[in-house]
mmCIF file of C-alpha atoms in Angstrom:
data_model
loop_
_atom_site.group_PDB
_atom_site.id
_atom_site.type_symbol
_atom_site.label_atom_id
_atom_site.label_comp_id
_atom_site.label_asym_id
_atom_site.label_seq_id
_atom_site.Cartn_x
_atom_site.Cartn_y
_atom_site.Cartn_z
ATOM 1 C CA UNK A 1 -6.013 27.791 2.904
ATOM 2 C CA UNK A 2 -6.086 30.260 5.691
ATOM 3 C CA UNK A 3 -4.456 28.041 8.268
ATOM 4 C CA UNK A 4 -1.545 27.523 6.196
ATOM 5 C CA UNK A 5 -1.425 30.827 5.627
ATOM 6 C CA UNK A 6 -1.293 32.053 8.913
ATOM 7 C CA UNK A 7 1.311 29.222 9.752
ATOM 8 C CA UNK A 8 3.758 30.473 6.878
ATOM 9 C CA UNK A 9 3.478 33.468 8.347
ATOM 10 C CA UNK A 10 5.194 33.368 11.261
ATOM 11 C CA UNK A 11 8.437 33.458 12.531
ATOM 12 C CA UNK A 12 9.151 29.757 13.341
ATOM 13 C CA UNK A 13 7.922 28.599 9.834
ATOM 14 C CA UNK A 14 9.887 31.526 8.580
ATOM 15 C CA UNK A 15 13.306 30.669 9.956
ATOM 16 C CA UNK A 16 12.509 27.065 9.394
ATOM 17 C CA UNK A 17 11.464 26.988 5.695
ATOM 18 C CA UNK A 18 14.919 29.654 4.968
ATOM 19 C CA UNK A 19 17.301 27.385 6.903
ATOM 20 C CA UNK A 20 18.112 24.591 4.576
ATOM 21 C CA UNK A 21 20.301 23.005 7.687
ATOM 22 C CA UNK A 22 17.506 22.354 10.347
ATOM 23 C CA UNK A 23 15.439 20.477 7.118
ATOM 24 C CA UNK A 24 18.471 18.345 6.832
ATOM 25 C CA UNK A 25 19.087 17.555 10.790
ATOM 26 C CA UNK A 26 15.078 17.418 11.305
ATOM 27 C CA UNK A 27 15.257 14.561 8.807
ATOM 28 C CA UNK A 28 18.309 12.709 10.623
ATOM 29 C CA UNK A 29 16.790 13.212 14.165
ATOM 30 C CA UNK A 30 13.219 12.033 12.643
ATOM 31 C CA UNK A 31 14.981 8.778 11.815
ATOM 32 C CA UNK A 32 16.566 8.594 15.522
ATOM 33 C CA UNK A 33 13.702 9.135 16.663
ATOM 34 C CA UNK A 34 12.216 6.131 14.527
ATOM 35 C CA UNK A 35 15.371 4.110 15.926
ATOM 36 C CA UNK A 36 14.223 4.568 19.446
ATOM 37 C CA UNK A 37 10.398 3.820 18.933
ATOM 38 C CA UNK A 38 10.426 1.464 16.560
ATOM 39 C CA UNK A 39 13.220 -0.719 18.449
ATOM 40 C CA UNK A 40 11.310 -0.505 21.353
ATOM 41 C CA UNK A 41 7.979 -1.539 19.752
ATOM 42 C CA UNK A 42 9.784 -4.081 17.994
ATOM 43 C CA UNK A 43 11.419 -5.639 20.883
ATOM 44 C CA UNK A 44 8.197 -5.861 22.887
ATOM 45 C CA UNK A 45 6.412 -6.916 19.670
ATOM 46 C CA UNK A 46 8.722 -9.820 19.293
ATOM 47 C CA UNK A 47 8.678 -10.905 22.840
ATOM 48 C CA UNK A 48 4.622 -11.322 22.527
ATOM 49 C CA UNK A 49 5.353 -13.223 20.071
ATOM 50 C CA UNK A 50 7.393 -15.529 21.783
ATOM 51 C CA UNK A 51 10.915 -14.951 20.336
ATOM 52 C CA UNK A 52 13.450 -12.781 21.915
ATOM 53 C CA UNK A 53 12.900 -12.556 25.885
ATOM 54 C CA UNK A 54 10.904 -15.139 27.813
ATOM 55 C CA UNK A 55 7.320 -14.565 27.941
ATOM 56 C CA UNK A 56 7.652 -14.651 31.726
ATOM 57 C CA UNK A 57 9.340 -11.575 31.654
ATOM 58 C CA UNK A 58 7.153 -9.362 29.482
ATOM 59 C CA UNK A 59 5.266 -7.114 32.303
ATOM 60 C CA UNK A 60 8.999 -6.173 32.936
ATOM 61 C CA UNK A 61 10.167 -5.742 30.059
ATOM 62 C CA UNK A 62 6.728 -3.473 28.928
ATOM 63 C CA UNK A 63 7.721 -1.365 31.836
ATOM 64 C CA UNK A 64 11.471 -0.799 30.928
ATOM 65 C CA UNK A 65 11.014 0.339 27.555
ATOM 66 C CA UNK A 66 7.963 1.977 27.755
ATOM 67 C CA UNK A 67 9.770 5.393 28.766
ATOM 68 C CA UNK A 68 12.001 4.796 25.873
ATOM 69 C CA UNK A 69 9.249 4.341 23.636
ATOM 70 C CA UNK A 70 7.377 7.252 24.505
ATOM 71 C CA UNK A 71 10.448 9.308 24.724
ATOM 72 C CA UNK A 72 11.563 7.965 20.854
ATOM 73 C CA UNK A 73 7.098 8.982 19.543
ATOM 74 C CA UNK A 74 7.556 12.956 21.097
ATOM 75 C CA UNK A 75 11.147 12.786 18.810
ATOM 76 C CA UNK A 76 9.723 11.961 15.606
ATOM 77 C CA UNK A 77 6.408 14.006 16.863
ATOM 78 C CA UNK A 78 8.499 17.416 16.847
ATOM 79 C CA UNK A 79 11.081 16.334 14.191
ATOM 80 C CA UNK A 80 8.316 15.339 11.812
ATOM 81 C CA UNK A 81 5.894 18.816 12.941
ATOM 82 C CA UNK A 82 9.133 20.693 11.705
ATOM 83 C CA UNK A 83 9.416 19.189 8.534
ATOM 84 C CA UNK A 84 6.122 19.500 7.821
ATOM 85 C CA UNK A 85 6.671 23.262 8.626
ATOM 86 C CA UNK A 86 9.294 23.211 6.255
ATOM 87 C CA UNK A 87 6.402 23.518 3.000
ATOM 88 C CA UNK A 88 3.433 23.712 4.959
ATOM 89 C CA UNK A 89 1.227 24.162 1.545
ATOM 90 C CA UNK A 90 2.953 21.310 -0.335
ATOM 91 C CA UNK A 91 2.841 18.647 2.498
ATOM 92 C CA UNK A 92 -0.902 19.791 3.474
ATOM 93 C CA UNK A 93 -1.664 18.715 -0.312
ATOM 94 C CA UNK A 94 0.475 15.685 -0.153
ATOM 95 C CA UNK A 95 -1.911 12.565 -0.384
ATOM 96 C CA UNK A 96 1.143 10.244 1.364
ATOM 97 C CA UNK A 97 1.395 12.279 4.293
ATOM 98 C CA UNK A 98 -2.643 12.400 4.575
ATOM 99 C CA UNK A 99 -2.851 8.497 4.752
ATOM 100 C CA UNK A 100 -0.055 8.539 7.149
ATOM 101 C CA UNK A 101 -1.741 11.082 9.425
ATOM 102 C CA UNK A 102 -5.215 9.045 9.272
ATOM 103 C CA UNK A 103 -3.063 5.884 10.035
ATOM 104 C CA UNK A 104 -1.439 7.181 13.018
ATOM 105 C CA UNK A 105 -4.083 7.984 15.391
ATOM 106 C CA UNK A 106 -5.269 4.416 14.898
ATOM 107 C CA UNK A 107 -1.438 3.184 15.474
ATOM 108 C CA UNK A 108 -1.205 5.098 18.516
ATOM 109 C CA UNK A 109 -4.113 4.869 20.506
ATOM 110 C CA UNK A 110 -4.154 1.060 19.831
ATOM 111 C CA UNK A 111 -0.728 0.802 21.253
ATOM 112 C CA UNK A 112 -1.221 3.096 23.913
ATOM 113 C CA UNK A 113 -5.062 1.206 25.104
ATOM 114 C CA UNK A 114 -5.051 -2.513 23.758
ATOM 115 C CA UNK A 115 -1.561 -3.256 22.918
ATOM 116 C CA UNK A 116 -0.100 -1.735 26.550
ATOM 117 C CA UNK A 117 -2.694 -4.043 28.148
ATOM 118 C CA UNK A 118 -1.782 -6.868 27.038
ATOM 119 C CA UNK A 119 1.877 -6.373 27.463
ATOM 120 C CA UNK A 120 1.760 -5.672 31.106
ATOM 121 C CA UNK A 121 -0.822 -8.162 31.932
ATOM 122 C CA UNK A 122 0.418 -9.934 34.934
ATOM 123 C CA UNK A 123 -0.030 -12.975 34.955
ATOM 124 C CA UNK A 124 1.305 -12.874 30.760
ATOM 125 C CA UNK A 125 -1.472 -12.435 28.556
ATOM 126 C CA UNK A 126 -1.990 -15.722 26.708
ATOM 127 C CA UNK A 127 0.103 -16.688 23.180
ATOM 128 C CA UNK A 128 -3.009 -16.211 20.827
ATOM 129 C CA UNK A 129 -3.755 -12.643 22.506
ATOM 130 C CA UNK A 130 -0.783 -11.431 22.266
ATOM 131 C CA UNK A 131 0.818 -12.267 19.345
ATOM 132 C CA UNK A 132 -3.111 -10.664 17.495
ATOM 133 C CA UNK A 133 -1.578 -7.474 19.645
ATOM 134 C CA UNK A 134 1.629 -8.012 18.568
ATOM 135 C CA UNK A 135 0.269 -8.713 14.678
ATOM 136 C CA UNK A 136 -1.938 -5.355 14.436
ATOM 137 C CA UNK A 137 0.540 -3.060 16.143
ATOM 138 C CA UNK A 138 3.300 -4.157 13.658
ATOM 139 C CA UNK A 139 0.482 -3.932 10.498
ATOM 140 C CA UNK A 140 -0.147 -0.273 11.653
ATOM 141 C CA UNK A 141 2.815 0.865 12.311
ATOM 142 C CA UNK A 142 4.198 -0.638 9.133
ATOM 143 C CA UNK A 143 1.718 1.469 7.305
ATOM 144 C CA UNK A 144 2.590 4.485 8.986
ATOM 145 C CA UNK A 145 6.165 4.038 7.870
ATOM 146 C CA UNK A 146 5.697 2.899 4.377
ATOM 147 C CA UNK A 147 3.109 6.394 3.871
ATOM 148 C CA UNK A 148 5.800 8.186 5.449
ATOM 149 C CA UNK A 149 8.432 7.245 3.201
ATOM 150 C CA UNK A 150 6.232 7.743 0.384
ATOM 151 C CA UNK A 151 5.923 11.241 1.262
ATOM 152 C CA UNK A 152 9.108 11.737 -0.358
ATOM 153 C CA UNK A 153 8.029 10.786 -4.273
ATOM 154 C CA UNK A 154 4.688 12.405 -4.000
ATOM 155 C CA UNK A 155 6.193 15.838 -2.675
ATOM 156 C CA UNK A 156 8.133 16.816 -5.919
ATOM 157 C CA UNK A 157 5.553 17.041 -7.995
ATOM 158 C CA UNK B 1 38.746 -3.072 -14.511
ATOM 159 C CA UNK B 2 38.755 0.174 -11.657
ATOM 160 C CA UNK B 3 36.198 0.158 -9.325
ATOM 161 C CA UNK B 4 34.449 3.187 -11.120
ATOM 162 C CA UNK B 5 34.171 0.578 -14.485
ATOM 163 C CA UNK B 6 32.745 -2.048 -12.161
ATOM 164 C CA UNK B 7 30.147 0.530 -10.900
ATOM 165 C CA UNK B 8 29.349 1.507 -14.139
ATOM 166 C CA UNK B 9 29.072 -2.039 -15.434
ATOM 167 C CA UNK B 10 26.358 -2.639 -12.371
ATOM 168 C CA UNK B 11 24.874 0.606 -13.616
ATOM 169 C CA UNK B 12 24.316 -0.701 -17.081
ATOM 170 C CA UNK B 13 23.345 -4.381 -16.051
ATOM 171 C CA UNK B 14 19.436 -5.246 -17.228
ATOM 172 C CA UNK B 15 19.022 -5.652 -13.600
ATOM 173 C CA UNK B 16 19.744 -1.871 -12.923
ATOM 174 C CA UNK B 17 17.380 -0.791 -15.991
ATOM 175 C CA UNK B 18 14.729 -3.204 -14.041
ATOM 176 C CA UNK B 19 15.093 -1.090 -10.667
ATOM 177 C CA UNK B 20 15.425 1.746 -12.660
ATOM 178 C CA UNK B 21 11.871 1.065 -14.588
ATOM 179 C CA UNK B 22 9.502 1.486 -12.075
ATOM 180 C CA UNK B 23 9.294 4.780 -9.290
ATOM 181 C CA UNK B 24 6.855 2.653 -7.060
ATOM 182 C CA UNK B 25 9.173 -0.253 -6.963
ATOM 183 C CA UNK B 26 12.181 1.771 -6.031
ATOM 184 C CA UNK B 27 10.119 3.535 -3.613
ATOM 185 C CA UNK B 28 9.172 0.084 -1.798
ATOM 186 C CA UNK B 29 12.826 -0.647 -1.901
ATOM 187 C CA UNK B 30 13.273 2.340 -0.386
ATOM 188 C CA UNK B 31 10.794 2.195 2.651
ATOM 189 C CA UNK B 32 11.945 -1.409 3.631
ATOM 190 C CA UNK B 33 15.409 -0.442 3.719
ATOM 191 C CA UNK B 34 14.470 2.354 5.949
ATOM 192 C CA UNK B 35 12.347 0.419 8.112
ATOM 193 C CA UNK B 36 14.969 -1.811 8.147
ATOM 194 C CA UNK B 37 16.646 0.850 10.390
ATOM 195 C CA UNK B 38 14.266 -0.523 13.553
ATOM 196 C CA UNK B 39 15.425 -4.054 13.175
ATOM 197 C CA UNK B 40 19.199 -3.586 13.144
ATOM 198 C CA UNK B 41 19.789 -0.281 14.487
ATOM 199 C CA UNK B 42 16.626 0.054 17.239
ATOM 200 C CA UNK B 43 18.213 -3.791 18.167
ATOM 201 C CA UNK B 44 21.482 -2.503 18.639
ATOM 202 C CA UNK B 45 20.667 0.057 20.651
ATOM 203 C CA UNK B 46 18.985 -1.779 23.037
ATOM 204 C CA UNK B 47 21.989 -3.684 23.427
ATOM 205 C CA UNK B 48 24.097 -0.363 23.847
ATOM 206 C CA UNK B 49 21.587 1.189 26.536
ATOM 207 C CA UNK B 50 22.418 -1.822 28.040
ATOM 208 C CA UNK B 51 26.046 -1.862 28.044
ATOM 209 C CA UNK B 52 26.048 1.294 29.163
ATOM 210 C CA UNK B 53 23.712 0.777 31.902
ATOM 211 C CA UNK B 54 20.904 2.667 30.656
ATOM 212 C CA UNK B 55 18.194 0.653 30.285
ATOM 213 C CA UNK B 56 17.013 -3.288 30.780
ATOM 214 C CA UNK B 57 19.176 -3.261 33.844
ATOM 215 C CA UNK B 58 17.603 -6.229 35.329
ATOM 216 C CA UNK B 59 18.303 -8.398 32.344
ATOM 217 C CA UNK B 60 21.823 -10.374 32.326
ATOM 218 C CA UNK B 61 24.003 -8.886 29.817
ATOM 219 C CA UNK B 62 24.474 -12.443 27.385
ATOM 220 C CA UNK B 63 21.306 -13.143 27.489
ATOM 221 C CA UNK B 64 20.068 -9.524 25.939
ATOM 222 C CA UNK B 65 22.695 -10.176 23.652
ATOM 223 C CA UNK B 66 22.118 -13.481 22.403
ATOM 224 C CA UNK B 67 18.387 -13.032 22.302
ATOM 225 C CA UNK B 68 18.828 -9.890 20.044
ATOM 226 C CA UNK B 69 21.490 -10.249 17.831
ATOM 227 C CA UNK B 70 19.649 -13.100 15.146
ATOM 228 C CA UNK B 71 17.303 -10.346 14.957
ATOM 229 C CA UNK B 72 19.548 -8.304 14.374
ATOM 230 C CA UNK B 73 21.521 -10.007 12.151
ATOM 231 C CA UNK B 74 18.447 -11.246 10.002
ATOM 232 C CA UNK B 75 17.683 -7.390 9.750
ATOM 233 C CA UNK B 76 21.309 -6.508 8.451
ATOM 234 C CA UNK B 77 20.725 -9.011 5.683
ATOM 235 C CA UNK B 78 17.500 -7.656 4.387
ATOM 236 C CA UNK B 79 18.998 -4.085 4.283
ATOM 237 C CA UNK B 80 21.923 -5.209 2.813
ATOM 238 C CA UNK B 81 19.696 -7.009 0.347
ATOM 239 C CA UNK B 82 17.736 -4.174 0.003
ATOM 240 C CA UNK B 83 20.691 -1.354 -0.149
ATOM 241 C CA UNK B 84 22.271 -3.861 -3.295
ATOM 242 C CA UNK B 85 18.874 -3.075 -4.835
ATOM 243 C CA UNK B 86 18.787 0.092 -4.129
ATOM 244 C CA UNK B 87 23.237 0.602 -5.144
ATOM 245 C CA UNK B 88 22.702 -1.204 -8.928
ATOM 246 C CA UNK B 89 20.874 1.302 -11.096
ATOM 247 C CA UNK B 90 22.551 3.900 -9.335
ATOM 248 C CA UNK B 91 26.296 2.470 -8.772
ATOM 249 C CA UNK B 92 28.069 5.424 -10.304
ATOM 250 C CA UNK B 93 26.400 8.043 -8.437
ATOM 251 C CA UNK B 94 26.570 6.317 -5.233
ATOM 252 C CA UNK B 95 30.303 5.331 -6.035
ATOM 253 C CA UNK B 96 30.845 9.664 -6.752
ATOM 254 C CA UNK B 97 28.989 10.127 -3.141
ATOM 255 C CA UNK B 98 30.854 11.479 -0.400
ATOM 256 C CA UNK B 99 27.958 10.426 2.257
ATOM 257 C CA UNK B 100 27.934 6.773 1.051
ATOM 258 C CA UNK B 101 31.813 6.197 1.422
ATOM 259 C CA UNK B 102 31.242 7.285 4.446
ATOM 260 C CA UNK B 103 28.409 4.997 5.360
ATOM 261 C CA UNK B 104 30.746 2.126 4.074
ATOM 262 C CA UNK B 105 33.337 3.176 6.457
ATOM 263 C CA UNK B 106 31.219 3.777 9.409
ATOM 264 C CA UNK B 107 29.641 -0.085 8.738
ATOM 265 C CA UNK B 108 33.284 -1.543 8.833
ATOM 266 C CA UNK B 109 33.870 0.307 11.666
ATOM 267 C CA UNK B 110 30.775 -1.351 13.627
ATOM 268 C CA UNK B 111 31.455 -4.303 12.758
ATOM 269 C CA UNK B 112 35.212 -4.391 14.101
ATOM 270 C CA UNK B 113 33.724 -2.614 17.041
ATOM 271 C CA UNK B 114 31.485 -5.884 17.257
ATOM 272 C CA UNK B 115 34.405 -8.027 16.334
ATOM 273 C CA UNK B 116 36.709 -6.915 18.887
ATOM 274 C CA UNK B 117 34.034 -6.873 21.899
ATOM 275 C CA UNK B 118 32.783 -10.121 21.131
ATOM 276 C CA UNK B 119 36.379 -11.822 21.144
ATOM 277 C CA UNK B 120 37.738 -10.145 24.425
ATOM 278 C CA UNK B 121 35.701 -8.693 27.395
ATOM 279 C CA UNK B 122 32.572 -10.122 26.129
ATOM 280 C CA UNK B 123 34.036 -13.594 26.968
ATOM 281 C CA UNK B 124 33.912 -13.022 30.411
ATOM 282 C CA UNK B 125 30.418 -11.828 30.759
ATOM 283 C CA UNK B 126 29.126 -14.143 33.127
ATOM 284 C CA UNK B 127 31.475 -12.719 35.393
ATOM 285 C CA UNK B 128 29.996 -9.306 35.718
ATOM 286 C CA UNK B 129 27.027 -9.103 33.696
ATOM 287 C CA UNK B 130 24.483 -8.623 37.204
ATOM 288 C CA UNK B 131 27.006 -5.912 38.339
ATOM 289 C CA UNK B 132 28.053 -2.979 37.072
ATOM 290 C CA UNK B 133 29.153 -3.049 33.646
ATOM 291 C CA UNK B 134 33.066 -2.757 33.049
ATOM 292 C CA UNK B 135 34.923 0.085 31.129
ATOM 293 C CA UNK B 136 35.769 -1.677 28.115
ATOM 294 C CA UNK B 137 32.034 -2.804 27.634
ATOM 295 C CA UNK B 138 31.078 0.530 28.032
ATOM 296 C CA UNK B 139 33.396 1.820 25.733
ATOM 297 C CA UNK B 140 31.956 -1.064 22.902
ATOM 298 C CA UNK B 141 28.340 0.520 24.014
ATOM 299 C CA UNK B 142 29.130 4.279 23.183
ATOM 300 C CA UNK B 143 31.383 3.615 20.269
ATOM 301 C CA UNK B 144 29.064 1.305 18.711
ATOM 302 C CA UNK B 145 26.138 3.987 19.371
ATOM 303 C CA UNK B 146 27.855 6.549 18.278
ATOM 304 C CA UNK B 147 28.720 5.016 14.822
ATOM 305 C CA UNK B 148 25.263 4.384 14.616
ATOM 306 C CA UNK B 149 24.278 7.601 14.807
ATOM 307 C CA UNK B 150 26.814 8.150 12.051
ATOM 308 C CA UNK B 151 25.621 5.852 9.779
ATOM 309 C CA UNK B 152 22.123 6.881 9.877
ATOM 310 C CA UNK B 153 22.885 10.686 9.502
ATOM 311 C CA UNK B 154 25.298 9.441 6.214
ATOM 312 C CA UNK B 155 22.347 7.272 4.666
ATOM 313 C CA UNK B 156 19.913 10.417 4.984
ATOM 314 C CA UNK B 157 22.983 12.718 3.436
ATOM 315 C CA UNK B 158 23.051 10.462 0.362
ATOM 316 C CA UNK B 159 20.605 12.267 -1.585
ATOM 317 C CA UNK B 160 22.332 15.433 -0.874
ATOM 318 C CA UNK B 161 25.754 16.940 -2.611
ATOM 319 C CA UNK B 162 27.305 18.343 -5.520
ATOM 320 C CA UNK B 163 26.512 15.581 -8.200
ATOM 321 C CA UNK B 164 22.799 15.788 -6.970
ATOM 322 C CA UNK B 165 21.853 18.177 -8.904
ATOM 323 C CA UNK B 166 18.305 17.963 -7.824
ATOM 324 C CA UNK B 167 18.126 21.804 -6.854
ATOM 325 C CA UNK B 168 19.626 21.219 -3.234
ATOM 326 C CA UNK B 169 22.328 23.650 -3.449
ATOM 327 C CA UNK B 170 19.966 26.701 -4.939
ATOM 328 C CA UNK B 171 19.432 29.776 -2.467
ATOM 329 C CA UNK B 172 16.982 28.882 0.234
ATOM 330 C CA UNK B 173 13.173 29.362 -0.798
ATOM 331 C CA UNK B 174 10.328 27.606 -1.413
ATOM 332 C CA UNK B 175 11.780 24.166 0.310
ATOM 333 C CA UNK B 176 14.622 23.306 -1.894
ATOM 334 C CA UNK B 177 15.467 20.620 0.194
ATOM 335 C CA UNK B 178 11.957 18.848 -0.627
ATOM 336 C CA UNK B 179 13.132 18.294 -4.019
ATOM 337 C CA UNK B 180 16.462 17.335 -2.957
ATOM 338 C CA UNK B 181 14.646 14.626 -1.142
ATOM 339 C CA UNK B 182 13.205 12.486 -3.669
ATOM 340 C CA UNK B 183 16.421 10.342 -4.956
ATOM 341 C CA UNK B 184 13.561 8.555 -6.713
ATOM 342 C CA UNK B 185 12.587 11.522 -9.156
ATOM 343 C CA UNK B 186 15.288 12.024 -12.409
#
């Protein structure tokens, strides 16, 4: 494909795909990155539905770790963009990364629309509401991790 | 019996040649251990930005603490649950690995990090927990973040080293390390 092409050829995907160390530290910052997100979105998850913090104090909460959380997505955004420039060609054909990459717009603009809206309601968005939030941000964000690690198995082949 | 016959008894138990039988099922394994990451590490560090006055400022220190740690805890279980899984049909390999040892280590190490800030300044958190955060406390914070780091960059080394030989230590090419990747693939 000409795209892919045009990405091997350049400098970045050059250095990256020759330099065996960045894969390795890509792959440890990816999952930092996944620390910071996902504990944030797990926390905030858990307080809509009603364990963890007090419901009372969700708006605040929402608003403390919402930095964090964006901060921890642009992490494993540039982390996981260089390891897909590590074997552009391979990963473009690999079907796990595919269904993760249709998964996470979904993931992302529901948690960034919907899901925020809920968890900064003031006054708290009612029990049912938010733990449905809570329930589909945690289903697609699952999925986006379980295709992710099943990139792995489908790339040596 | 050494530790290296023990490992290699687990590696020839039927329960290993069951993990071992199936890709997919080691592969599910896999992914919940490393999701498994968000609920015990991702909890921690909340409690760390905490300590160390990073973030959830507002909230009182024992009560971020309390409310987390079952989670936490809970999450610990499943991936070590999940790691057993994952340590039986490979035991010998993982008992040769440089990166798990270290792992090991680096978990001990937490969890005397835990130990020791739980039984002393910890006690006397409702004395300063709405004001700033003491030294020792802070200390407990960065240690226990930085060992997390540790242990995460270990777990991700595992696959990698000189009894993998899974092509990881060829000349750099065509994405060696891709292939290195997959512990699943023998």
């Amino acid at each position: 494909m000409p795209l892919i092409q045009w990405i091997e050829s350049t400098w970045l995907d050059t250095a990256i795909r020759h330099s065996v160390a960045t894969i390795r530290i890509a792959e440890i910052i990816h999952l930092l990155g996944l620390t910071l997100f996902g504990g944030t979105v797990f926390i905030l998850n858990l307080t809509l539905f009603g364990f963890g913090p007090p419901r009372r104090a969700l708006a605040r909460i929402a608003g403390e770790l919402m930095p964090w959380t964006v901060a921890g997505f642009l992490v494993m955004a540039v982390s996981g963009s260089v390891l897909f420039l590590s074997s552009p060609d391979r990963f473009y054909e690999n079907p796990a990364l595919r269904v993760k990459l249709a998964i996470l717009p979904l993931a992302l603009i529901f948690q960034f629309t919907i899901h925020r809206k809920i968890a900064f309601a003031d006054p708290p968005a009612a029990p049912g509401r938010a733990a449905l939030a809570a329930c589909l941000s945690s289903v697609l964000w699952i999925g986006v991790g379980f295709a992710g690690k099943a990139i792995g198995p489908y790339a040596v082949q | 019996m050494s530790l290296f016959d023990f490992c290699q008894w687990l590696h020839d138990s039927p329960a290993a040649a069951v993990m071992r039988s199936s890709s997919a099922t080691f592969t599910v394994i896999n992914s919940i251990h490393a999701l498994g990451i968000v609920l015990v590490a991702g909890t921690i560090l909340l409690v760390d930005l905490r300590l160390l006055g990073l973030g959830l400022r507002r909230e009182p220190v024992k009560d971020v603490v309390a409310r987390i740690i079952p989670v936490t805890l809970f999450g610990f279980a499943m991936m070590a649950l999940t790691g057993l899984l994952m340590f039986f049909p490979e035991a010998v390999r993982y008992y040769k690995s440089p990166a798990f040892r270290i792992k090991l280590v680096l978990l001990a190490l937490l969890g005397l990090n835990a130990l020791i800030f739980h039984l002393t300044v910890y006690r006397d958190a409702p004395k300063w927990e709405l004001g700033p955060v003491p030294v020792r406390a802070r200390i407990a914070g960065l240690f226990s973040l930085m060992l997390w780091i540790g242990v995460i960059a270990a777990g991700r080394s595992i696959p990698y080293g000189r009894d993998y030989d899974l092509g990881f230590n060829r000349a750099p090419g065509r994405s060696p390390a891709l292939v290195a990747r997959c512990l699943s693939c023998r």
